Amino acid sequence: MLGYRYMRSAALLALSLAACKTEPAPKPDPEPSDSSATKTDEDRAALVTLELAWVGDEQARQLRERMVPGAPAEGAALLAVRHRVVAPWHIYWRNPGDSGLRTRLDLELPPHLQAGEVLYPAPDHFVSEGGQHSYGWGEEVVLFVPVDAKGEGTVTVHSRWLACHESCIPGDGSASIELPAPGPIADDDALAPMLARLPEPAGERVAAEWLTGPILQLRAAAGTLGEFFPYESDAPLLREQKLDEQGQLQLHYRIPTGADLPPAQGLVAWTDGPQTRWIEIAAPWP
């Protein structure tokens, strides 16, 4: 688990505010159908706790270089929203998989400020005893949000999650932090593992090609490909993924006619040397 110094300012993010997009209004989440609905507020609060910090200058600069052209906003600060999760429970990624609910953030900002799209780090893969596949994080995860950091004020974050182990418990929590003071603020090494899991554009590192099936074939120019995590599990439906003898990853899809398809397929783990990066695959649909 990460050691963390929270509720401290870390640094203004020198990134373009034009790239900050407000997260689309979420569809209402279904009520979880589990026997844990009678859990007390103390039970819910004990499973997940929130802590806030600001990402430092150098970490922000490195993130901007990695994420171009999809970098967060110039002139904004990058807010780190850490969720501590009691083991062996876990909460869910933007696509929860076969079961679960997406972890969602809502921000309260001073009227003169705006926030960008929530940045979700790559998840882990969980398989239940019943064979259901889900995506999320145990122990802890840090979600990131670009925030226009002009002037003074307080940012309040409200998070909603579903924590699951042998049963599932819906929960929510809030935390507040002051906007960072002007001037440089040191980086926090505890943020590095989660920053490294944020999606990056494929560039020339990973090529994607549609084959009959439909099958999306991924090929790394160097290094090796690992697991793929889809952004959607309903339509399109990723039926299976296979790594062939040449190291190419084949994603076997079923795409319903007239389905509302996402602009990108998802993330693939790409390793070249000692470090693994998470590459976003955004191939035009066939």
Coordinates of C-alpha atoms in Angstrom, one line a residue:
M1 CA 0.0 0.0 0.0
L2 CA 1.1 3.5 -0.7
G3 CA 2.4 5.8 2.1
Y4 CA 0.7 9.1 1.7
R5 CA 0.9 12.7 2.8
Y6 CA -2.6 14.1 2.4
M7 CA -4.4 17.4 2.5
R8 CA -1.3 19.2 1.4
S9 CA -0.8 21.2 -1.7
A10 CA 1.6 19.7 -4.3
A11 CA 1.6 21.8 -7.6
L12 CA -0.1 23.6 -10.4
L13 CA -0.5 21.4 -13.5
A14 CA 0.9 23.3 -16.5
L15 CA -1.6 21.8 -19.0
S16 CA -4.3 23.3 -21.4
L17 CA -7.7 24.1 -19.9
A18 CA -9.2 23.5 -23.3
A19 CA -8.5 19.8 -22.9
C20 CA -10.5 19.7 -19.6
K21 CA -13.9 18.3 -20.3
T22 CA -16.7 17.9 -17.8
E23 CA -17.5 14.3 -17.2
P24 CA -20.9 13.4 -18.8
A25 CA -23.8 13.2 -16.5
P26 CA -23.9 9.6 -15.3
K27 CA -26.9 7.3 -15.9
P28 CA -28.6 6.3 -12.7
D29 CA -26.9 3.4 -11.1
P30 CA -29.1 0.3 -10.4
E31 CA -29.6 -0.6 -6.8
P32 CA -27.4 -3.5 -5.8
S33 CA -29.4 -6.7 -5.3
D34 CA -27.5 -8.2 -2.4
S35 CA -28.2 -9.2 1.2
S36 CA -26.0 -6.5 2.6
A37 CA -28.5 -3.7 2.0
T38 CA -29.2 -3.6 5.7
K39 CA -25.6 -2.8 6.7
T40 CA -25.3 0.2 9.0
D41 CA -23.7 3.5 8.0
E42 CA -20.7 2.5 10.2
D43 CA -20.2 -0.7 8.2
R44 CA -20.3 1.3 4.9
A45 CA -17.9 4.0 6.1
A46 CA -15.4 1.5 7.6
L47 CA -14.7 -0.2 4.2
V48 CA -13.5 2.8 2.2
T49 CA -12.0 6.1 3.3
L50 CA -11.1 9.2 1.1
E51 CA -8.0 11.4 1.2
L52 CA -7.1 14.3 -1.1
A53 CA -3.8 15.8 -2.3
W54 CA -2.5 17.9 -5.2
V55 CA -0.1 16.3 -7.8
G56 CA 3.3 17.9 -7.9
D57 CA 4.9 20.0 -10.7
E58 CA 7.4 17.4 -12.1
Q59 CA 4.9 14.6 -11.9
A60 CA 2.3 16.8 -13.7
R61 CA 4.9 17.6 -16.4
Q62 CA 5.7 14.0 -17.0
L63 CA 2.1 13.1 -17.1
R64 CA 1.4 15.8 -19.7
E65 CA 4.2 14.5 -21.9
R66 CA 2.9 10.9 -21.7
M67 CA -0.8 11.8 -22.4
V68 CA -0.4 14.2 -25.3
P69 CA -2.7 14.8 -27.1
G70 CA -5.2 13.8 -24.4
A71 CA -3.4 15.6 -21.5
P72 CA -5.3 17.4 -18.8
A73 CA -5.7 21.1 -18.8
E74 CA -3.0 23.7 -19.0
G75 CA -3.1 26.1 -16.0
A76 CA -5.1 23.5 -14.0
A77 CA -4.1 21.6 -10.9
L78 CA -4.4 17.8 -10.8
L79 CA -6.4 16.6 -7.8
A80 CA -5.6 13.1 -6.4
V81 CA -8.5 11.4 -4.8
R82 CA -7.3 8.4 -2.9
H83 CA -9.7 5.6 -1.8
R84 CA -8.3 3.3 1.0
V85 CA -10.1 0.0 0.8
V86 CA -10.1 -2.5 3.6
A87 CA -8.7 -5.9 2.5
P88 CA -10.0 -8.2 1.0
W89 CA -12.7 -5.9 -0.3
H90 CA -12.5 -4.1 -3.7
I91 CA -14.2 -1.3 -5.6
Y92 CA -14.8 -0.9 -9.3
W93 CA -13.2 0.7 -12.4
R94 CA -15.1 2.8 -15.0
N95 CA -16.2 -0.5 -16.5
P96 CA -17.0 -2.8 -13.6
G97 CA -17.2 -5.9 -15.8
D98 CA -19.8 -8.6 -15.4
S99 CA -21.0 -7.2 -12.1
G100 CA -20.5 -4.2 -9.8
L101 CA -21.0 -0.5 -10.1
R102 CA -18.6 2.2 -11.4
T103 CA -16.8 4.4 -8.8
R104 CA -18.1 7.9 -9.4
L105 CA -16.9 11.3 -8.4
D106 CA -18.8 14.6 -8.1
L107 CA -17.0 17.8 -7.3
E108 CA -18.3 21.0 -5.5
L109 CA -16.2 23.9 -6.8
P110 CA -16.3 27.7 -6.3
P111 CA -18.4 29.3 -9.1
H112 CA -15.4 30.6 -11.0
L113 CA -13.7 27.2 -11.3
Q114 CA -14.3 24.1 -13.5
A115 CA -13.2 20.5 -13.4
G116 CA -12.2 18.1 -16.1
E117 CA -12.9 14.5 -16.8
V118 CA -12.1 11.9 -14.1
L119 CA -8.9 10.0 -15.0
Y120 CA -9.2 6.3 -14.0
P121 CA -5.9 4.3 -13.6
A122 CA -5.8 0.8 -15.1
P123 CA -7.6 -1.8 -12.9
D124 CA -6.9 -5.2 -11.6
H125 CA -8.9 -8.3 -12.7
F126 CA -11.1 -10.1 -10.2
V127 CA -12.9 -13.5 -10.8
S128 CA -15.6 -14.6 -8.5
E129 CA -16.3 -18.2 -7.4
G130 CA -19.2 -18.2 -9.8
G131 CA -16.9 -17.2 -12.7
Q132 CA -17.9 -13.6 -13.1
H133 CA -15.2 -11.2 -14.3
S134 CA -14.9 -7.7 -12.8
Y135 CA -12.4 -4.9 -12.9
G136 CA -11.4 -2.7 -10.0
W137 CA -9.0 -2.2 -7.2
G138 CA -8.3 -3.6 -3.8
E139 CA -6.5 -2.0 -0.9
E140 CA -6.3 1.4 -2.6
V141 CA -6.7 3.4 -5.7
V142 CA -6.1 7.1 -6.6
L143 CA -8.4 8.7 -9.2
F144 CA -7.3 12.0 -10.7
V145 CA -9.3 15.1 -11.7
P146 CA -8.0 18.2 -13.4
V147 CA -9.3 21.4 -11.6
D148 CA -9.0 25.0 -12.8
A149 CA -6.8 26.4 -10.0
K150 CA -7.3 30.2 -10.3
G151 CA -7.6 32.1 -7.1
E152 CA -8.6 30.7 -3.7
G153 CA -11.3 28.4 -2.6
T154 CA -12.3 24.9 -1.4
V155 CA -12.8 21.8 -3.5
T156 CA -15.1 19.1 -2.1
V157 CA -15.2 15.7 -3.6
H158 CA -18.1 13.3 -3.2
S159 CA -17.4 9.7 -4.1
R160 CA -19.9 6.8 -4.6
W161 CA -18.7 3.2 -4.8
L162 CA -19.7 -0.4 -4.4
A163 CA -17.4 -2.4 -2.1
C164 CA -17.5 -6.2 -2.7
H165 CA -16.0 -9.3 -1.3
E166 CA -18.4 -12.2 -0.5
S167 CA -21.2 -9.7 -0.5
C168 CA -21.5 -6.1 -1.7
I169 CA -22.1 -2.9 0.2
P170 CA -22.8 0.5 -1.5
G171 CA -21.1 3.4 0.1
D172 CA -20.2 7.1 -0.3
G173 CA -17.9 9.6 1.3
S174 CA -16.8 13.2 1.0
A175 CA -13.5 15.1 1.6
S176 CA -12.4 18.7 1.1
I177 CA -9.1 20.4 0.2
E178 CA -8.0 24.0 -0.4
L179 CA -6.8 25.1 -3.8
P180 CA -3.0 24.9 -4.0
A181 CA -1.1 28.0 -3.0
P182 CA 0.9 29.8 -5.8
G183 CA 4.5 28.6 -6.3
P184 CA 6.2 25.2 -6.7
I185 CA 5.3 22.3 -4.4
A186 CA 7.2 19.1 -4.1
D187 CA 6.1 15.9 -5.8
D188 CA 4.8 13.0 -3.7
D189 CA 6.5 9.7 -4.6
A190 CA 3.5 7.8 -3.2
L191 CA 1.4 8.9 -6.2
A192 CA 3.8 7.5 -8.8
P193 CA 2.4 3.9 -9.0
M194 CA -1.1 5.2 -9.8
L195 CA 0.1 7.9 -12.1
A196 CA 1.9 5.3 -14.1
R197 CA -1.3 3.3 -14.6
L198 CA -3.1 6.2 -16.3
P199 CA -4.0 5.6 -20.0
E200 CA -1.6 6.8 -22.7
P201 CA -2.2 7.2 -26.5
A202 CA -1.0 4.3 -28.5
G203 CA 1.1 6.3 -31.0
E204 CA 3.3 4.0 -32.9
R205 CA 3.9 1.6 -30.0
V206 CA 0.8 -0.5 -30.6
A207 CA -0.9 -1.0 -34.0
A208 CA -4.6 -2.2 -34.3
E209 CA -6.1 -4.0 -37.3
W210 CA -9.6 -5.4 -37.8
L211 CA -9.8 -9.0 -39.0
T212 CA -12.9 -11.0 -40.1
G213 CA -14.8 -12.1 -37.0
P214 CA -14.9 -9.2 -36.0
I215 CA -11.5 -9.6 -34.4
L216 CA -9.3 -6.6 -33.4
Q217 CA -5.6 -7.7 -33.6
L218 CA -3.1 -5.7 -31.6
R219 CA 0.6 -5.8 -32.4
A220 CA 3.4 -4.1 -30.4
A221 CA 6.3 -2.5 -32.4
A222 CA 8.5 -3.4 -29.5
G223 CA 8.0 -5.0 -26.1
T224 CA 5.2 -7.3 -25.2
L225 CA 1.4 -7.0 -24.8
G226 CA -0.5 -8.2 -21.7
E227 CA -4.1 -8.1 -20.6
F228 CA -6.7 -6.0 -22.3
F229 CA -9.5 -4.2 -20.3
P230 CA -12.6 -3.1 -22.3
Y231 CA -14.3 0.2 -21.6
E232 CA -17.7 -1.5 -22.2
S233 CA -18.9 -5.0 -21.4
D234 CA -22.4 -4.9 -22.9
A235 CA -22.2 -3.5 -26.5
P236 CA -19.7 -4.2 -27.9
L237 CA -19.2 -7.5 -26.1
L238 CA -15.6 -8.8 -25.8
R239 CA -16.1 -12.6 -26.0
E240 CA -12.5 -13.5 -25.5
Q241 CA -8.9 -12.4 -25.9
K242 CA -6.0 -14.5 -27.2
L243 CA -2.3 -14.0 -27.4
D244 CA -0.8 -15.8 -30.4
E245 CA 2.7 -17.2 -30.8
Q246 CA 3.9 -14.0 -32.5
G247 CA 2.8 -12.0 -29.4
Q248 CA -0.2 -10.4 -31.1
L249 CA -3.3 -10.0 -29.0
Q250 CA -6.6 -10.9 -30.7
L251 CA -9.8 -9.4 -29.3
H252 CA -12.9 -11.4 -30.4
Y253 CA -16.0 -9.2 -30.4
R254 CA -19.7 -9.5 -30.9
I255 CA -21.1 -6.1 -32.1
P256 CA -24.9 -5.9 -32.2
T257 CA -26.4 -4.0 -35.2
G258 CA -27.1 -0.4 -34.3
A259 CA -25.2 -0.5 -31.0
D260 CA -24.1 2.8 -29.4
L261 CA -20.3 2.1 -29.5
P262 CA -17.7 3.9 -27.4
P263 CA -15.0 6.0 -29.1
A264 CA -12.3 3.7 -27.8
Q265 CA -12.1 0.0 -27.1
G266 CA -10.2 0.0 -23.9
L267 CA -6.7 -0.4 -22.4
V268 CA -3.9 -2.9 -23.0
A269 CA -0.9 -3.5 -20.8
W270 CA 2.3 -2.9 -22.8
T271 CA 5.7 -3.8 -21.3
D272 CA 9.0 -2.6 -22.8
G273 CA 11.9 -3.1 -20.4
P274 CA 11.3 -2.8 -16.7
Q275 CA 8.2 -0.7 -16.8
T276 CA 4.6 -1.4 -17.9
R277 CA 2.4 1.3 -19.5
W278 CA -1.3 1.2 -20.2
I279 CA -2.1 2.0 -23.8
E280 CA -5.5 3.2 -24.9
I281 CA -6.8 1.4 -28.1
A282 CA -9.1 3.6 -30.2
A283 CA -9.5 1.9 -33.5
P284 CA -12.5 2.9 -35.7
W285 CA -15.2 0.3 -35.4
P286 CA -15.8 -1.9 -38.5

